[in-house]
Tab-separated table of C-alpha atoms in Angstrom:
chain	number	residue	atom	x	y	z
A	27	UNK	CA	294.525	19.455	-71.670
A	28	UNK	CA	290.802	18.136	-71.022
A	29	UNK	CA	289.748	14.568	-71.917
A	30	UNK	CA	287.288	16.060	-74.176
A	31	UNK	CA	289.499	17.856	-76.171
A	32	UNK	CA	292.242	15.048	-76.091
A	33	UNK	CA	289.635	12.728	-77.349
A	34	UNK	CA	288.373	15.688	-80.374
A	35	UNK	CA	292.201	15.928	-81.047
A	36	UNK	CA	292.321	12.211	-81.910
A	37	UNK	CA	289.034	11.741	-83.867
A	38	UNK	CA	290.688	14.523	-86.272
A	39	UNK	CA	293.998	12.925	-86.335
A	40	UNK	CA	291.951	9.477	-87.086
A	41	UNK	CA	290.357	11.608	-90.060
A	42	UNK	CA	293.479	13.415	-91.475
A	43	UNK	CA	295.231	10.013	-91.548
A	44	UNK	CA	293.221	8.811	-94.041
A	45	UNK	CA	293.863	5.539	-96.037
A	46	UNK	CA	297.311	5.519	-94.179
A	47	UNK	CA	295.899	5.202	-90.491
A	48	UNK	CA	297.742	6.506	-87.403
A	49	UNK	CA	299.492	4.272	-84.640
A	50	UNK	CA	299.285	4.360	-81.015
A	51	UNK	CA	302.682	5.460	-81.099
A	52	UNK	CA	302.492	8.307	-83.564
A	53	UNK	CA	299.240	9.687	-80.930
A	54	UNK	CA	301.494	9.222	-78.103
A	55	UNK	CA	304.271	11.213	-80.007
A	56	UNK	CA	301.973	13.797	-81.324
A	57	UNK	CA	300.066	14.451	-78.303
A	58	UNK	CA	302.426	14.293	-75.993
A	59	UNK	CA	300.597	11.720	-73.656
A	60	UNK	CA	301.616	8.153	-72.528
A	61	UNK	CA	300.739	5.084	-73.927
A	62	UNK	CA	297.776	4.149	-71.601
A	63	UNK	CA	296.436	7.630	-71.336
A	64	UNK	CA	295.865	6.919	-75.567
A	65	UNK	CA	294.601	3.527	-75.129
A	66	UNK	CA	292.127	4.677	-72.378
A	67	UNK	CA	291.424	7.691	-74.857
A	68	UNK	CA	290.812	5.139	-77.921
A	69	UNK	CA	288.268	3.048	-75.748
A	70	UNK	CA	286.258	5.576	-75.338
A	71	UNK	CA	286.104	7.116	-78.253
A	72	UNK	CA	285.220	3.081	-79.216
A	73	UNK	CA	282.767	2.898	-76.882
A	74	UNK	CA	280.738	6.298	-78.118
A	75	UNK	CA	281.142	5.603	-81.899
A	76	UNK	CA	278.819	1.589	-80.572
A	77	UNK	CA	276.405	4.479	-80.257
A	78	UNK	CA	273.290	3.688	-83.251
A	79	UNK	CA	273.068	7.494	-83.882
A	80	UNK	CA	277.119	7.434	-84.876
A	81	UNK	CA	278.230	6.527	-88.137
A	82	UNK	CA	281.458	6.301	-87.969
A	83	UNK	CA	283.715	3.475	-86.002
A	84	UNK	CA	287.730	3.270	-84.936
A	85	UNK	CA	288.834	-0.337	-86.939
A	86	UNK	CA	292.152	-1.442	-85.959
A	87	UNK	CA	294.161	-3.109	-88.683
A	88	UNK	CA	298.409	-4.697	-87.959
A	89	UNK	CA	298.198	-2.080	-85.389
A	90	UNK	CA	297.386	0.861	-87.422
A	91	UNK	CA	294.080	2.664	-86.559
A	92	UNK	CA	291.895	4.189	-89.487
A	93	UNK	CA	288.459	5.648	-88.799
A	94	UNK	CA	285.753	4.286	-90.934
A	95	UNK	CA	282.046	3.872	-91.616
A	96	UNK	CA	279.341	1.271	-90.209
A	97	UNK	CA	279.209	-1.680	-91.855
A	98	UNK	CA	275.754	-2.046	-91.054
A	99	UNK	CA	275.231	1.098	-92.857
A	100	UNK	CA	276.841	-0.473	-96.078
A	101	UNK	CA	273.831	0.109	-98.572
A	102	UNK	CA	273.427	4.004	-98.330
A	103	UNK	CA	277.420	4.004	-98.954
A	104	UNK	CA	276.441	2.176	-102.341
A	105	UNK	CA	273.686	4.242	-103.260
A	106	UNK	CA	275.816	7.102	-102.937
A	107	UNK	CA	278.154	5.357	-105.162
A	108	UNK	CA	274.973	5.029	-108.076
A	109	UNK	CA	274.114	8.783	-107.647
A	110	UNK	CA	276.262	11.093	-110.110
A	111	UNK	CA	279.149	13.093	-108.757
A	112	UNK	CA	278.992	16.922	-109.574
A	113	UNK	CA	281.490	18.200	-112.529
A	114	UNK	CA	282.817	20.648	-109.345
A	115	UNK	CA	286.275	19.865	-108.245
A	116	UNK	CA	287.875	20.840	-104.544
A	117	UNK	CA	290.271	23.353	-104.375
A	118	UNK	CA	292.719	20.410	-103.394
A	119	UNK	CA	292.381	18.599	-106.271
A	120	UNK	CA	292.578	21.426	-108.780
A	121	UNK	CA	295.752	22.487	-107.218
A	122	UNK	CA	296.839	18.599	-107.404
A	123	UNK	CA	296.037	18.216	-110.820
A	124	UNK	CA	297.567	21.744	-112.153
A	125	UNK	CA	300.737	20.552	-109.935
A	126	UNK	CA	300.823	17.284	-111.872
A	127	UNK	CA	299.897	19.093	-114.871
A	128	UNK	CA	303.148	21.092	-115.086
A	129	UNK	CA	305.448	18.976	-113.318
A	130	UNK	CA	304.544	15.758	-115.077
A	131	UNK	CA	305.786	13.014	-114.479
A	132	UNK	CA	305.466	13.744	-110.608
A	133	UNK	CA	305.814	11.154	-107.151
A	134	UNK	CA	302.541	12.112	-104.457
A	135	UNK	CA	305.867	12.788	-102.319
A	136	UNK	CA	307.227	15.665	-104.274
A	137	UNK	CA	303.686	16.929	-104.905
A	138	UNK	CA	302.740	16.814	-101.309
A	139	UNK	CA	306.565	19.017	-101.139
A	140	UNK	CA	304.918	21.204	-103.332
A	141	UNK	CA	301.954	21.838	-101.817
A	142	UNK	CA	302.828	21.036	-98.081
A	143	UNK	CA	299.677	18.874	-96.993
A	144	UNK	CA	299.318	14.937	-97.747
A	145	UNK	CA	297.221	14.736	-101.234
A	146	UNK	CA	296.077	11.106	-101.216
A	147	UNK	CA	292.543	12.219	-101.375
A	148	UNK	CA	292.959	14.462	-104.102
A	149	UNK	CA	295.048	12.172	-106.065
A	150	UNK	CA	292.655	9.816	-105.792
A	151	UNK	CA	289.880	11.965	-106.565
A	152	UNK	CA	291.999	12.284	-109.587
A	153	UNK	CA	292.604	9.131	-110.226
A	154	UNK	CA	288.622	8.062	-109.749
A	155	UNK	CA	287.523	10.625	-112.305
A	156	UNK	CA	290.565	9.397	-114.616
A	157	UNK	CA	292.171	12.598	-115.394
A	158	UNK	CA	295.331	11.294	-114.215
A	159	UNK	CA	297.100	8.250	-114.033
A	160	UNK	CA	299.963	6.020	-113.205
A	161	UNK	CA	303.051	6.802	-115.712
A	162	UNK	CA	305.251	4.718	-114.452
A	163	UNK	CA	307.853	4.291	-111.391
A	164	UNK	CA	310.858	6.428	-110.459
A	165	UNK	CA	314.222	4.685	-109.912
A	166	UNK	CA	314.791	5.708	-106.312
A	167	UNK	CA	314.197	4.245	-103.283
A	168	UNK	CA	310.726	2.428	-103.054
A	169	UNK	CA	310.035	3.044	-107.218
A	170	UNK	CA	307.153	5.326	-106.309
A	171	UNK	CA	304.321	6.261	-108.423
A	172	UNK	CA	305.275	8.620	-111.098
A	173	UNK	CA	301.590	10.177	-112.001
A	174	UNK	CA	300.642	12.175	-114.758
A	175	UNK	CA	297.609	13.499	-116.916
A	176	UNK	CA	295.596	11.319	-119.104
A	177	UNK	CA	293.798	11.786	-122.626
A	178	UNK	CA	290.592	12.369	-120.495
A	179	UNK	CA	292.368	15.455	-119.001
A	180	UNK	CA	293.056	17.000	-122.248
A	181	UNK	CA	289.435	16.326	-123.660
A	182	UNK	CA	287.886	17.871	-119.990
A	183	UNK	CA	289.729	20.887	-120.611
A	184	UNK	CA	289.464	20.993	-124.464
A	185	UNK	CA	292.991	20.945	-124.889
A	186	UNK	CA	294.568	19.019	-128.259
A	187	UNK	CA	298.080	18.585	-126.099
A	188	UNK	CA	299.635	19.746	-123.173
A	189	UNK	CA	301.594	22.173	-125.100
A	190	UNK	CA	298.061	24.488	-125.054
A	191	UNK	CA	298.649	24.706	-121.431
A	192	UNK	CA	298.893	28.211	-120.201
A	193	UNK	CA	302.784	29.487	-119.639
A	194	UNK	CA	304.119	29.345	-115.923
A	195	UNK	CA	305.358	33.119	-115.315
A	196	UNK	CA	309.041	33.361	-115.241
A	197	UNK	CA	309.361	33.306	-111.679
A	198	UNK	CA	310.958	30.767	-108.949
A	199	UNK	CA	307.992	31.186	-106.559
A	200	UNK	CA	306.080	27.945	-106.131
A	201	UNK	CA	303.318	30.129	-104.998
A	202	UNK	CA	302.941	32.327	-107.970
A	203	UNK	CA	302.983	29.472	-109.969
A	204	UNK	CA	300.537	26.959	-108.435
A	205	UNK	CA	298.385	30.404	-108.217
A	206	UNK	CA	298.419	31.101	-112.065
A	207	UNK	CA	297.766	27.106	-112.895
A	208	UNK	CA	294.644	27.427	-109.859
A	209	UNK	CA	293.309	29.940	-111.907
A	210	UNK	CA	293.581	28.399	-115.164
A	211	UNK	CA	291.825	25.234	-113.682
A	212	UNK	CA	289.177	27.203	-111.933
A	213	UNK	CA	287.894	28.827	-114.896
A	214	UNK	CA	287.699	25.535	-116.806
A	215	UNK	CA	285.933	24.251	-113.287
A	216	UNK	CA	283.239	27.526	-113.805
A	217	UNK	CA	282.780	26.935	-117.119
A	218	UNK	CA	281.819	23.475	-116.303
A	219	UNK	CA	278.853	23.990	-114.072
Protein backbone atom coordinates (compact mmCIF):
# COMPACT_ATOMS: atom_id res chain seq x y z
CA UNK A 1 0.00 0.00 0.00
CA UNK A 2 1.23 3.70 -0.91
CA UNK A 3 2.20 6.22 1.80
CA UNK A 4 -0.48 8.35 0.52
CA UNK A 5 -3.12 6.12 0.96
CA UNK A 6 -1.70 4.73 4.35
CA UNK A 7 -1.65 8.24 5.55
CA UNK A 8 -5.72 8.90 3.98
CA UNK A 9 -6.46 5.53 5.79
CA UNK A 10 -5.40 7.05 9.13
CA UNK A 11 -6.86 10.61 8.88
CA UNK A 12 -10.32 8.59 8.48
CA UNK A 13 -9.62 6.26 11.23
CA UNK A 14 -8.59 9.59 13.34
CA UNK A 15 -12.21 10.86 12.25
CA UNK A 16 -14.35 7.68 12.84
CA UNK A 17 -12.77 7.44 16.32
CA UNK A 18 -14.35 10.26 17.44
CA UNK A 19 -14.50 11.40 21.16
CA UNK A 20 -12.89 7.90 21.91
CA UNK A 21 -9.51 8.47 19.93
CA UNK A 22 -7.46 5.63 18.39
CA UNK A 23 -3.97 4.31 19.72
CA UNK A 24 -0.85 3.65 17.99
CA UNK A 25 -1.48 0.21 18.68
CA UNK A 26 -5.02 -0.17 17.44
CA UNK A 27 -3.36 1.62 13.76
CA UNK A 28 -0.69 -0.85 13.91
CA UNK A 29 -3.34 -3.68 14.41
CA UNK A 30 -5.73 -2.33 11.93
CA UNK A 31 -3.40 -1.55 9.26
CA UNK A 32 -1.32 -4.11 9.44
CA UNK A 33 1.99 -2.00 9.63
CA UNK A 34 4.70 -1.79 12.39
CA UNK A 35 4.98 0.49 15.01
CA UNK A 36 7.49 2.99 13.41
CA UNK A 37 6.04 2.78 9.97
CA UNK A 38 2.69 4.51 12.10
CA UNK A 39 4.73 6.86 14.01
CA UNK A 40 6.59 8.01 10.81
CA UNK A 41 2.97 8.03 9.21
CA UNK A 42 1.54 10.25 12.26
CA UNK A 43 4.47 12.85 11.83
CA UNK A 44 3.61 13.58 8.77
CA UNK A 45 0.32 13.77 8.76
CA UNK A 46 1.45 16.34 11.94
CA UNK A 47 3.59 18.08 9.98
CA UNK A 48 0.87 18.86 6.95
CA UNK A 49 -2.09 19.61 9.31
CA UNK A 50 1.04 22.94 10.85
CA UNK A 51 -0.08 23.92 7.37
CA UNK A 52 -2.29 27.68 7.90
CA UNK A 53 -4.69 26.55 5.09
CA UNK A 54 -5.56 23.16 7.37
CA UNK A 55 -7.97 23.25 9.99
CA UNK A 56 -7.74 20.41 11.53
CA UNK A 57 -4.66 19.04 13.90
CA UNK A 58 -3.66 15.29 15.39
CA UNK A 59 -3.66 16.14 19.58
CA UNK A 60 -2.29 13.38 21.50
CA UNK A 61 -3.87 12.83 24.88
CA UNK A 62 -2.49 9.48 27.70
CA UNK A 63 -1.52 8.09 24.45
CA UNK A 64 -4.72 8.13 22.66
CA UNK A 65 -4.82 10.20 19.40
CA UNK A 66 -8.11 12.22 18.50
CA UNK A 67 -8.19 14.58 15.53
CA UNK A 68 -9.38 18.00 16.31
CA UNK A 69 -9.74 21.63 15.28
CA UNK A 70 -7.23 24.75 15.50
CA UNK A 71 -7.23 26.37 18.47
CA UNK A 72 -6.33 29.43 16.87
CA UNK A 73 -9.43 29.08 14.95
CA UNK A 74 -11.49 28.96 18.29
CA UNK A 75 -13.93 31.99 17.58
CA UNK A 76 -15.61 30.79 14.24
CA UNK A 77 -16.18 27.36 16.29
CA UNK A 78 -18.25 29.69 18.75
CA UNK A 79 -20.04 31.57 16.30
CA UNK A 80 -21.16 28.48 14.87
CA UNK A 81 -22.27 27.56 18.25
CA UNK A 82 -24.63 31.18 18.35
CA UNK A 83 -26.08 30.40 14.84
CA UNK A 84 -29.37 28.14 15.05
CA UNK A 85 -29.18 24.48 14.19
CA UNK A 86 -31.76 23.32 11.47
CA UNK A 87 -34.98 21.25 12.87
CA UNK A 88 -33.40 18.41 10.16
CA UNK A 89 -32.09 15.37 11.84
CA UNK A 90 -29.34 12.74 10.19
CA UNK A 91 -30.43 9.58 9.21
CA UNK A 92 -28.16 8.31 12.19
CA UNK A 93 -29.79 9.96 14.70
CA UNK A 94 -33.36 9.25 13.66
CA UNK A 95 -32.53 5.65 13.57
CA UNK A 96 -30.81 6.22 17.18
CA UNK A 97 -33.60 7.84 18.60
CA UNK A 98 -36.49 5.41 17.10
CA UNK A 99 -34.00 2.54 18.48
CA UNK A 100 -34.10 4.16 21.92
CA UNK A 101 -37.59 4.95 21.39
CA UNK A 102 -38.78 1.32 21.37
CA UNK A 103 -36.22 -0.32 23.28
CA UNK A 104 -36.18 2.13 26.16
CA UNK A 105 -34.33 1.94 28.61
CA UNK A 106 -31.30 1.09 26.22
CA UNK A 107 -27.03 1.01 26.90
CA UNK A 108 -25.12 2.96 23.53
CA UNK A 109 -23.60 -0.75 23.55
CA UNK A 110 -26.72 -2.64 22.75
CA UNK A 111 -27.86 0.18 20.46
CA UNK A 112 -24.66 0.27 18.57
CA UNK A 113 -25.61 -4.04 18.48
CA UNK A 114 -28.58 -2.93 16.98
CA UNK A 115 -27.54 -0.86 14.50
CA UNK A 116 -23.90 -2.16 13.90
CA UNK A 117 -21.87 1.25 13.72
CA UNK A 118 -20.61 3.26 16.97
CA UNK A 119 -23.54 5.99 17.70
CA UNK A 120 -21.75 8.42 20.03
CA UNK A 121 -22.41 11.19 17.65
CA UNK A 122 -25.88 10.55 17.26
CA UNK A 123 -26.50 10.01 20.83
CA UNK A 124 -25.10 13.00 21.49
CA UNK A 125 -26.80 14.82 18.91
CA UNK A 126 -29.61 13.48 20.91
CA UNK A 127 -28.63 14.29 23.93
CA UNK A 128 -27.67 18.17 22.78
CA UNK A 129 -31.14 18.73 21.39
CA UNK A 130 -32.58 17.00 24.71
CA UNK A 131 -34.83 14.49 23.26
CA UNK A 132 -33.19 11.91 25.18
CA UNK A 133 -31.56 11.46 28.27
CA UNK A 134 -29.77 9.57 30.94
CA UNK A 135 -32.37 7.07 32.79
CA UNK A 136 -30.27 5.62 34.86
CA UNK A 137 -27.40 2.78 35.02
CA UNK A 138 -27.65 -0.95 34.29
CA UNK A 139 -26.35 -3.41 36.92
CA UNK A 140 -23.71 -5.11 34.81
CA UNK A 141 -20.34 -4.69 34.38
CA UNK A 142 -19.23 -0.93 34.15
CA UNK A 143 -23.17 0.38 35.17
CA UNK A 144 -23.46 1.87 31.70
CA UNK A 145 -25.75 4.52 30.62
CA UNK A 146 -29.24 3.35 30.36
CA UNK A 147 -30.76 6.24 27.88
CA UNK A 148 -34.13 6.93 27.09
CA UNK A 149 -36.64 9.62 25.64
CA UNK A 150 -37.48 12.75 27.39
CA UNK A 151 -40.77 14.96 27.75
CA UNK A 152 -39.17 17.13 24.94
CA UNK A 153 -39.38 14.02 22.67
CA UNK A 154 -42.97 13.53 23.17
CA UNK A 155 -43.85 17.34 22.70
CA UNK A 156 -41.38 17.32 19.21
CA UNK A 157 -43.41 14.64 17.94
CA UNK A 158 -46.82 15.69 19.40
CA UNK A 159 -47.20 12.65 21.20
CA UNK A 160 -49.21 12.73 24.87
CA UNK A 161 -47.14 9.28 25.84
CA UNK A 162 -45.16 6.78 24.36
CA UNK A 163 -48.04 4.52 24.16
CA UNK A 164 -49.10 6.78 20.75
CA UNK A 165 -46.05 5.36 19.28
CA UNK A 166 -46.68 3.52 16.11
CA UNK A 167 -46.84 -0.59 16.60
CA UNK A 168 -43.53 -2.55 15.70
CA UNK A 169 -44.85 -5.26 13.03
CA UNK A 170 -44.93 -8.66 14.45
CA UNK A 171 -41.79 -9.72 13.09
CA UNK A 172 -38.18 -10.78 14.61
CA UNK A 173 -36.28 -8.82 11.93
CA UNK A 174 -34.31 -5.95 13.43
CA UNK A 175 -34.37 -4.57 9.99
CA UNK A 176 -38.03 -4.42 9.39
CA UNK A 177 -38.39 -2.91 12.51
CA UNK A 178 -35.81 -0.09 12.73
CA UNK A 179 -37.28 0.45 8.97
CA UNK A 180 -40.98 1.01 10.11
CA UNK A 181 -39.75 3.32 13.31
CA UNK A 182 -37.24 5.32 10.35
CA UNK A 183 -40.24 6.00 8.67
CA UNK A 184 -42.34 7.07 11.41
CA UNK A 185 -39.49 9.54 12.46
CA UNK A 186 -38.90 10.76 8.98
CA UNK A 187 -42.27 11.94 8.42
CA UNK A 188 -42.34 13.81 11.74
CA UNK A 189 -38.62 15.10 10.44
CA UNK A 190 -40.65 16.37 6.89
CA UNK A 191 -43.25 17.74 8.59
CA UNK A 192 -40.85 19.76 10.51
CA UNK A 193 -39.13 21.72 7.82
Amino acid sequence: MEVAELKAIIEGLLFASGDEGITVKQLQKVLGISKETVDHLLEELKYEYERRDRGIMIMSSNEVLHLTTKPEHSDYYKKLLEVPQSSRMSQAALETLAIIAYRQPITKTEIEDIRGVKSDRPIQTLVTRSLIEEVGRKESVGKPILFGTSKEFLTYFGLTSLDELPPLPDTDEPEDINQEADLFFERFNDELE
